[in-house]
Coordinates of C-alpha atoms in Angstrom, one line a residue:
M5 CA 108.9 -132.6 -127.7
V6 CA 109.8 -130.4 -130.2
L7 CA 110.8 -126.4 -129.6
Q8 CA 109.4 -123.5 -131.9
E9 CA 111.9 -121.0 -133.4
P10 CA 111.0 -118.1 -131.0
A11 CA 111.7 -114.1 -132.2
C12 CA 114.7 -113.5 -130.0
G13 CA 117.4 -115.9 -128.5
S14 CA 116.5 -118.8 -130.8
K15 CA 120.1 -120.9 -130.5
T16 CA 120.0 -120.8 -127.1
L17 CA 115.6 -122.0 -127.2
L18 CA 115.6 -123.8 -130.5
Q19 CA 118.7 -125.5 -129.8
D20 CA 120.8 -125.2 -126.2
M21 CA 117.7 -125.9 -124.9
Q22 CA 116.2 -128.6 -127.0
E23 CA 119.3 -130.3 -126.3
A24 CA 119.6 -130.2 -122.8
Y25 CA 116.0 -131.4 -122.6
E26 CA 117.3 -134.2 -124.1
K27 CA 119.9 -135.1 -122.2
G28 CA 117.7 -135.4 -118.7
L29 CA 119.5 -131.6 -117.8
V30 CA 115.9 -129.8 -117.8
S31 CA 112.0 -131.4 -117.6
E32 CA 109.5 -130.4 -119.5
E33 CA 107.5 -129.3 -116.6
E34 CA 110.3 -126.5 -116.1
I35 CA 109.7 -125.6 -118.9
T36 CA 106.5 -125.1 -119.0
E37 CA 106.6 -123.7 -115.9
A38 CA 109.3 -121.1 -117.5
V39 CA 107.2 -120.0 -120.4
E40 CA 103.3 -120.0 -118.1
R41 CA 105.7 -117.2 -116.2
L42 CA 106.6 -115.2 -119.5
M43 CA 103.1 -115.3 -120.8
E44 CA 101.8 -114.1 -117.7
V45 CA 103.6 -111.4 -118.5
R46 CA 102.5 -110.4 -121.6
I47 CA 99.0 -111.6 -121.0
R48 CA 98.7 -108.8 -118.0
L49 CA 100.5 -106.3 -120.5
G50 CA 97.4 -107.3 -123.3
M51 CA 99.3 -108.9 -125.6
M52 CA 97.3 -111.6 -126.5
K53 CA 94.7 -110.4 -128.4
D54 CA 92.0 -112.8 -126.1
Y55 CA 93.3 -110.4 -123.3
P56 CA 92.0 -106.8 -124.4
S57 CA 95.1 -104.1 -123.0
P58 CA 94.2 -101.8 -120.4
Y59 CA 96.4 -99.3 -122.1
E60 CA 95.2 -99.7 -125.9
D61 CA 92.5 -96.5 -125.1
I62 CA 95.5 -93.8 -123.2
T63 CA 96.3 -91.0 -125.8
Y64 CA 99.3 -89.6 -126.4
D65 CA 97.8 -85.9 -123.9
K66 CA 97.5 -88.4 -121.1
V67 CA 101.2 -89.7 -121.5
E68 CA 102.3 -86.8 -121.9
C69 CA 100.1 -84.5 -119.6
P70 CA 102.0 -82.2 -117.9
E71 CA 102.6 -84.0 -114.4
H72 CA 104.1 -86.4 -116.4
V73 CA 106.3 -84.3 -118.3
K74 CA 107.3 -82.7 -115.3
L75 CA 108.0 -86.3 -113.8
S76 CA 110.5 -87.0 -116.6
V77 CA 112.4 -84.0 -116.0
E78 CA 112.3 -84.0 -112.0
A79 CA 113.8 -88.1 -112.6
A80 CA 116.7 -87.0 -115.2
R81 CA 117.2 -84.2 -112.3
R82 CA 117.6 -87.2 -109.4
S83 CA 119.9 -89.9 -112.0
L84 CA 122.7 -87.3 -112.6
V85 CA 126.3 -88.6 -110.8
L86 CA 128.3 -85.7 -110.3
L87 CA 131.8 -87.8 -110.3
K88 CA 134.3 -85.0 -109.8
N89 CA 134.1 -81.3 -108.8
E90 CA 137.7 -80.3 -108.4
N91 CA 137.8 -77.3 -105.5
A92 CA 134.3 -77.0 -105.8
F93 CA 134.3 -75.1 -109.7
L94 CA 130.5 -76.5 -109.8
P95 CA 128.1 -74.5 -109.7
L96 CA 129.3 -71.7 -112.2
D97 CA 127.5 -68.9 -111.7
K98 CA 126.2 -66.9 -114.8
N99 CA 125.9 -63.8 -113.4
K100 CA 130.6 -63.9 -113.6
I101 CA 130.1 -65.5 -117.4
Q102 CA 130.7 -63.8 -120.6
T103 CA 131.0 -66.7 -122.8
V104 CA 130.6 -70.6 -123.0
A105 CA 131.6 -72.4 -125.0
V106 CA 128.9 -75.7 -125.5
I107 CA 131.1 -78.9 -127.9
G108 CA 131.1 -82.2 -128.6
P109 CA 128.6 -84.7 -130.6
N110 CA 126.3 -85.5 -127.8
A111 CA 125.8 -81.6 -127.2
N112 CA 123.3 -81.5 -129.8
S113 CA 122.1 -84.4 -130.0
R114 CA 118.6 -86.4 -129.5
D115 CA 119.4 -90.0 -129.7
A116 CA 122.2 -89.7 -126.6
L117 CA 119.2 -88.1 -124.5
V118 CA 116.7 -91.3 -124.9
G119 CA 118.8 -94.6 -125.9
N120 CA 116.8 -97.3 -127.7
Y121 CA 112.9 -98.4 -126.5
V122 CA 111.4 -95.2 -126.8
G123 CA 109.2 -93.8 -127.6
T124 CA 108.6 -90.0 -129.5
S125 CA 108.6 -87.2 -127.1
S126 CA 106.6 -83.9 -128.9
R127 CA 109.8 -81.8 -127.3
Y128 CA 113.1 -82.6 -126.1
I129 CA 115.8 -80.1 -125.3
T130 CA 119.8 -81.2 -125.1
P131 CA 121.7 -79.8 -123.1
L132 CA 122.7 -77.4 -125.6
E133 CA 119.3 -76.1 -125.4
G134 CA 118.7 -76.6 -122.1
I135 CA 122.2 -74.2 -121.6
Q136 CA 121.2 -71.3 -124.0
Q137 CA 117.5 -71.7 -123.0
Y138 CA 118.7 -71.0 -118.9
V139 CA 121.4 -68.3 -119.9
G140 CA 119.2 -66.9 -122.5
D141 CA 120.8 -63.3 -123.6
D142 CA 122.7 -62.8 -120.6
V143 CA 125.4 -65.4 -121.2
R144 CA 126.9 -65.9 -125.2
V145 CA 126.3 -69.6 -125.8
L146 CA 129.0 -70.9 -128.8
Y147 CA 128.5 -74.1 -130.4
A148 CA 130.2 -76.6 -132.6
E149 CA 129.8 -80.5 -132.9
G150 CA 133.6 -81.0 -132.6
C151 CA 133.6 -84.7 -134.2
H152 CA 131.0 -87.5 -134.6
L153 CA 130.2 -89.8 -132.3
Y154 CA 132.6 -93.1 -133.3
K155 CA 133.8 -91.1 -137.5
D156 CA 136.8 -89.7 -138.0
K157 CA 135.0 -86.5 -140.1
V158 CA 131.8 -84.9 -140.0
E159 CA 131.2 -84.7 -143.4
F160 CA 131.3 -87.5 -146.1
L161 CA 133.7 -86.1 -148.3
A162 CA 135.9 -83.7 -145.6
E163 CA 139.1 -83.9 -144.5
T164 CA 139.8 -86.2 -140.8
K165 CA 138.8 -84.3 -137.7
D166 CA 136.6 -81.4 -140.2
R167 CA 135.3 -80.3 -137.0
F168 CA 138.2 -79.6 -134.9
K169 CA 139.5 -75.9 -135.5
E170 CA 135.5 -75.0 -135.1
A171 CA 135.7 -76.6 -131.5
V172 CA 139.1 -75.2 -130.6
I173 CA 137.9 -71.9 -131.8
A174 CA 135.0 -71.8 -129.8
A175 CA 136.7 -72.8 -126.6
E176 CA 139.1 -69.9 -127.5
Q177 CA 136.5 -67.5 -127.2
A178 CA 135.0 -69.0 -124.0
D179 CA 134.9 -68.4 -120.4
V180 CA 134.2 -72.1 -119.8
V181 CA 134.2 -75.1 -121.7
V182 CA 130.9 -77.8 -121.2
M183 CA 132.0 -80.8 -122.9
C184 CA 129.3 -83.3 -124.1
L185 CA 130.4 -86.6 -125.2
G186 CA 130.4 -90.5 -124.5
L187 CA 128.0 -93.1 -126.9
D188 CA 124.5 -93.6 -128.0
A189 CA 121.9 -96.3 -129.1
T190 CA 123.4 -96.5 -132.2
I191 CA 126.6 -97.6 -130.6
E192 CA 125.8 -99.9 -127.8
G193 CA 121.5 -100.5 -128.6
E194 CA 120.8 -103.7 -129.5
E195 CA 121.9 -105.3 -133.1
G196 CA 119.1 -103.7 -135.1
D197 CA 120.6 -99.7 -133.1
A198 CA 123.7 -100.8 -133.6
G199 CA 123.7 -101.7 -136.5
N200 CA 126.8 -100.2 -137.9
E201 CA 130.3 -100.8 -138.8
Y202 CA 131.7 -99.6 -135.1
A203 CA 129.5 -100.8 -133.1
S204 CA 127.8 -103.5 -134.8
G205 CA 128.2 -106.1 -131.9
D206 CA 129.7 -106.7 -128.3
K207 CA 131.8 -103.9 -126.6
L208 CA 135.5 -104.1 -127.8
G209 CA 136.7 -101.6 -124.8
L210 CA 135.4 -98.8 -122.0
N211 CA 137.4 -95.5 -124.1
L212 CA 134.8 -93.1 -125.7
P213 CA 134.8 -93.7 -129.3
G214 CA 136.4 -92.4 -132.7
L215 CA 137.3 -89.5 -131.9
Q216 CA 136.3 -87.7 -128.9
E217 CA 139.1 -88.3 -126.8
E218 CA 141.4 -86.3 -129.0
L219 CA 138.8 -83.5 -129.3
L220 CA 138.6 -83.3 -125.8
E221 CA 142.6 -83.6 -124.8
T222 CA 142.7 -80.6 -127.7
V223 CA 139.7 -78.4 -126.7
T224 CA 141.3 -78.8 -122.6
A225 CA 145.2 -77.6 -124.2
V226 CA 143.1 -74.2 -124.4
G227 CA 143.8 -73.8 -121.2
K228 CA 140.0 -73.4 -120.4
P229 CA 138.3 -74.7 -117.8
V230 CA 136.1 -77.7 -118.8
V231 CA 132.8 -79.9 -117.4
L232 CA 132.0 -82.6 -119.4
V233 CA 128.8 -84.2 -119.6
I234 CA 128.8 -88.0 -120.4
S235 CA 125.7 -89.3 -121.9
A236 CA 126.0 -93.1 -122.4
G237 CA 123.8 -96.2 -120.8
S238 CA 127.1 -98.1 -119.5
A239 CA 130.8 -97.5 -118.4
L240 CA 133.8 -95.8 -119.6
D241 CA 137.4 -95.1 -118.7
L242 CA 137.5 -91.9 -118.7
S243 CA 140.9 -91.8 -116.7
W244 CA 142.3 -88.8 -119.1
A245 CA 139.5 -87.2 -118.5
D246 CA 139.3 -87.9 -114.8
A247 CA 142.9 -86.0 -114.5
H248 CA 142.5 -83.2 -116.9
V249 CA 138.8 -81.4 -116.9
A250 CA 137.4 -79.5 -113.5
A251 CA 133.8 -81.4 -113.8
I252 CA 132.7 -84.1 -114.7
I253 CA 128.3 -85.1 -114.3
D254 CA 127.4 -88.5 -115.5
S255 CA 123.9 -87.9 -117.2
F256 CA 123.5 -91.8 -118.6
Y257 CA 120.4 -91.3 -121.0
P258 CA 118.4 -88.4 -119.4
G259 CA 115.0 -88.4 -121.3
A260 CA 113.7 -86.2 -124.0
R261 CA 113.7 -82.8 -121.5
G262 CA 117.0 -84.1 -120.1
G263 CA 119.5 -81.6 -121.0
K264 CA 117.2 -78.8 -119.1
A265 CA 118.7 -81.0 -116.2
V266 CA 121.5 -81.3 -117.1
A267 CA 121.5 -76.9 -117.7
E268 CA 119.8 -76.8 -114.1
A269 CA 122.7 -78.9 -112.5
I270 CA 125.5 -77.0 -114.3
F271 CA 124.3 -73.3 -112.6
G272 CA 123.2 -74.8 -109.4
D273 CA 119.5 -74.7 -109.3
F274 CA 119.7 -78.1 -107.7
S275 CA 122.7 -80.5 -105.8
P276 CA 123.3 -83.6 -108.1
S277 CA 122.5 -86.8 -106.0
G278 CA 122.6 -90.0 -107.9
K279 CA 125.0 -92.8 -107.2
L280 CA 126.5 -94.9 -109.4
P281 CA 124.8 -98.1 -110.4
V282 CA 128.0 -99.8 -112.0
T283 CA 131.4 -99.7 -111.6
F284 CA 133.7 -97.5 -114.0
Y285 CA 137.4 -99.1 -114.3
Q286 CA 140.4 -97.8 -115.8
G287 CA 140.7 -99.3 -119.0
T288 CA 140.3 -102.9 -119.8
E289 CA 143.8 -104.1 -119.9
N290 CA 143.7 -105.7 -116.3
L291 CA 139.9 -107.0 -116.6
P292 CA 139.7 -111.2 -116.7
E293 CA 139.0 -112.0 -120.4
F294 CA 135.5 -112.2 -121.4
T295 CA 135.5 -115.6 -121.5
D296 CA 136.8 -116.7 -118.4
Y297 CA 133.4 -117.0 -116.4
D298 CA 134.9 -116.8 -113.2
M299 CA 133.7 -114.0 -111.1
S300 CA 137.2 -112.7 -109.5
D301 CA 137.9 -109.1 -110.3
R302 CA 134.5 -108.4 -111.5
T303 CA 132.1 -106.0 -110.4
Y304 CA 132.2 -104.3 -106.9
R305 CA 131.6 -107.8 -104.9
Y306 CA 134.5 -109.6 -106.3
T307 CA 137.5 -106.7 -106.6
D308 CA 138.6 -103.0 -105.5
K309 CA 141.9 -103.5 -108.2
N310 CA 141.5 -100.8 -111.9
V311 CA 138.5 -98.7 -110.0
L312 CA 137.9 -95.6 -111.6
Y313 CA 134.5 -95.0 -109.9
P314 CA 132.9 -97.3 -108.0
F315 CA 129.5 -98.3 -107.7
G316 CA 127.5 -96.5 -106.0
Y317 CA 130.0 -93.4 -105.4
G318 CA 128.3 -90.0 -106.3
L319 CA 129.0 -86.5 -105.2
H320 CA 127.4 -83.3 -104.0
Y321 CA 128.0 -79.6 -104.1
G322 CA 128.0 -79.7 -100.7
T323 CA 128.9 -82.2 -97.8
I324 CA 126.8 -85.3 -96.1
R325 CA 128.0 -86.7 -92.8
Y326 CA 127.2 -89.9 -91.2
E327 CA 127.3 -90.1 -87.5
N328 CA 126.3 -92.1 -84.5
A329 CA 126.0 -95.4 -86.6
Q330 CA 124.3 -98.4 -84.2
I331 CA 122.8 -102.2 -84.8
S332 CA 119.8 -103.2 -82.9
C333 CA 121.4 -106.7 -81.5
A334 CA 125.2 -107.2 -81.5
Q335 CA 124.8 -110.8 -80.9
C336 CA 121.5 -112.5 -82.7
S337 CA 120.1 -115.6 -84.0
V338 CA 120.9 -116.7 -87.2
R339 CA 116.7 -116.0 -88.3
D340 CA 116.7 -112.5 -86.7
A341 CA 116.4 -109.5 -88.5
V342 CA 119.4 -107.2 -87.8
D343 CA 117.7 -102.7 -87.8
V344 CA 120.9 -101.0 -88.4
S345 CA 120.4 -97.0 -87.6
V346 CA 122.6 -93.8 -88.7
D347 CA 122.1 -90.0 -88.5
V348 CA 122.8 -88.4 -91.8
I349 CA 123.6 -84.7 -92.1
N350 CA 123.3 -82.1 -94.8
E351 CA 125.6 -79.7 -94.1
S352 CA 125.3 -77.5 -98.1
S353 CA 123.3 -75.1 -98.4
Y354 CA 121.0 -77.5 -101.5
T355 CA 118.6 -79.8 -100.9
I356 CA 119.8 -83.1 -101.2
H357 CA 117.9 -86.6 -101.7
E358 CA 120.4 -88.9 -100.5
S359 CA 121.0 -93.1 -101.2
V360 CA 121.9 -94.2 -97.8
Q361 CA 123.3 -97.3 -98.2
A362 CA 124.0 -101.3 -96.1
Y363 CA 126.3 -102.9 -96.8
I364 CA 127.0 -106.7 -95.2
Q365 CA 130.4 -108.9 -95.6
H366 CA 131.1 -112.4 -94.0
E367 CA 134.1 -111.9 -92.3
E368 CA 134.9 -115.8 -92.1
A369 CA 133.5 -116.3 -95.7
D370 CA 134.6 -119.1 -98.0
A371 CA 137.3 -118.5 -101.0
Y372 CA 134.5 -118.4 -103.4
E373 CA 131.5 -116.2 -101.4
P374 CA 131.3 -112.1 -102.7
G375 CA 133.1 -109.1 -100.6
Y376 CA 130.8 -106.6 -99.1
Q377 CA 127.3 -107.1 -100.7
L378 CA 124.6 -103.7 -101.1
K379 CA 121.8 -105.3 -99.3
G380 CA 119.7 -102.7 -98.1
I381 CA 119.0 -99.0 -99.5
Q382 CA 116.2 -96.2 -98.8
T383 CA 116.3 -92.4 -100.1
V384 CA 116.0 -89.6 -97.2
T385 CA 115.6 -86.1 -98.7
L386 CA 117.1 -83.7 -96.6
Q387 CA 116.6 -79.6 -96.4
P388 CA 119.6 -77.7 -96.0
K389 CA 121.2 -78.1 -92.5
E390 CA 118.9 -80.9 -91.7
T391 CA 119.9 -83.7 -89.4
K392 CA 117.4 -86.9 -90.5
R393 CA 118.1 -90.5 -88.1
V394 CA 118.0 -93.5 -90.9
T395 CA 117.1 -97.1 -90.8
I396 CA 117.4 -100.1 -92.6
S397 CA 116.2 -103.5 -91.5
L398 CA 118.3 -107.0 -93.0
K399 CA 116.4 -109.5 -92.5
A400 CA 118.0 -113.0 -92.5
R401 CA 117.8 -113.4 -96.5
D402 CA 119.7 -110.6 -96.8
F403 CA 122.9 -112.5 -94.9
A404 CA 122.3 -115.6 -96.8
I405 CA 124.7 -117.1 -99.5
I406 CA 124.4 -119.3 -102.5
T407 CA 126.5 -122.3 -101.4
Q408 CA 127.7 -124.6 -104.7
E409 CA 125.3 -126.7 -105.0
G410 CA 123.1 -123.4 -105.4
E411 CA 121.1 -123.7 -101.7
C412 CA 120.5 -120.5 -100.1
V413 CA 121.5 -120.7 -96.4
V414 CA 122.6 -118.4 -93.8
R415 CA 125.4 -119.2 -91.8
P416 CA 126.8 -118.2 -87.9
G417 CA 129.7 -116.2 -87.5
S418 CA 130.0 -112.9 -87.6
Y419 CA 128.8 -110.4 -90.3
R420 CA 130.5 -106.5 -90.8
I421 CA 127.4 -104.2 -91.5
A422 CA 128.9 -100.5 -93.7
I423 CA 125.6 -97.9 -93.6
G424 CA 126.8 -94.9 -95.1
G425 CA 126.7 -92.7 -98.8
Q426 CA 129.2 -95.2 -100.8
Q427 CA 130.6 -98.4 -100.7
P428 CA 133.2 -98.8 -97.6
D429 CA 135.9 -99.5 -100.5
A430 CA 139.1 -97.6 -100.2
R431 CA 138.5 -96.5 -103.3
S432 CA 135.1 -94.4 -102.2
A433 CA 137.0 -93.1 -99.4
K434 CA 139.6 -91.1 -101.0
L435 CA 137.3 -89.4 -103.7
T436 CA 135.0 -88.3 -101.2
G437 CA 137.7 -88.3 -98.2
S438 CA 135.3 -89.6 -95.8
D439 CA 134.6 -93.6 -94.6
V440 CA 131.4 -95.3 -94.0
A441 CA 130.7 -96.7 -90.2
A442 CA 131.3 -100.2 -89.4
L443 CA 129.4 -102.7 -87.3
V444 CA 129.6 -106.4 -86.3
V445 CA 126.9 -108.5 -85.8
R446 CA 127.0 -112.0 -84.2
R447 CA 124.5 -114.9 -85.3
E448 CA 124.4 -117.9 -83.2
G449 CA 123.2 -121.2 -84.1
A450 CA 123.3 -123.6 -87.4
Q451 CA 123.4 -123.3 -91.0
T452 CA 120.3 -122.9 -91.7
P453 CA 118.1 -122.6 -95.3
V454 CA 116.8 -119.8 -96.4
E455 CA 113.5 -119.3 -99.8
Y456 CA 115.1 -117.9 -102.2

């Protein structure tokens, strides 16, 4: 068998796979099966000339029709994660503000809206534009770029920090500052996108790049309250910001009109409801070496140390409370499903889209098994002061582990099930001021294999 050079991953497929085949580590049948799956997806997408694409005749006016634009903005609203809101600083009341300063390299950046692998929208709304449109003529909006995304100056022939003074002046004149910092595809895109001297390979750290951290410190030192809006597709170390700014919103890459959603959230048209899909760490000093493939101290499943913002965490404007958690059976067979139910109570004055999360932990786990694992999630929409009962069904497969021999099995024993709006860790409890309900189910019988 001879492998032909592919477009991507050429070393893995052309050299490593060939070597694995020659050593008998993988069979031609297994390779064929994998290739067939890949080609099936290509055929279904219409990427093969003998199989016409069902999407070829869709026109731009259909792609960007009013319904899709509306959906794009709603997706941006639902994806915002409120990481900090000290003393309920947000939302802002525009009737009590005369001037707002919008500062940062991502404040008016289209690249920071969409990341990579995107089409071209007919309209972009950056955070600066979103705030300008929202407040209209009622509030003066000052703008300063502050610094380049990752270089030490904005203008090529200028002195370093050439936009710092402008940012300080804007902050001094404002009642509140909105700092827009983070990354974009030129830093964390794939090789072709991130082809610059700062980010032409893997991430070297989790800090804000370039002068952004120093800009944040300089502007915060002016003494005005700061709302930090992060644009990025990955976790960052926001330890300094967490200790010094009033509020933090992670917008990720919110889409072409994401700035509209950011402005609406800041001024209270809706409450952020998003939850983090990744763990935010406090620096990299205590993280394992990149070349160490052991999972210890990696991800929420294997560590509770050095965490700034946990996986599954996110705040609201107001309080969501959980009560009356129950399981359908306290003792059952290893093959049985288990339902876990809880009352979710919205005590706020906002409509909340709450993500109810169910985690499982085997109390008699071996050392290599993970801790709590997210096994069920259900989003429920709660009107102000509304209560709904939510039930998540956990199947036998949700209790399974992959053994060191590669088998997928359910083991008998006691399992702890946690249900709530966050993972059952101490850091989440400290940040939110509340714990999640934890219930125990005993699964009886012999170790049982289940499908992957």
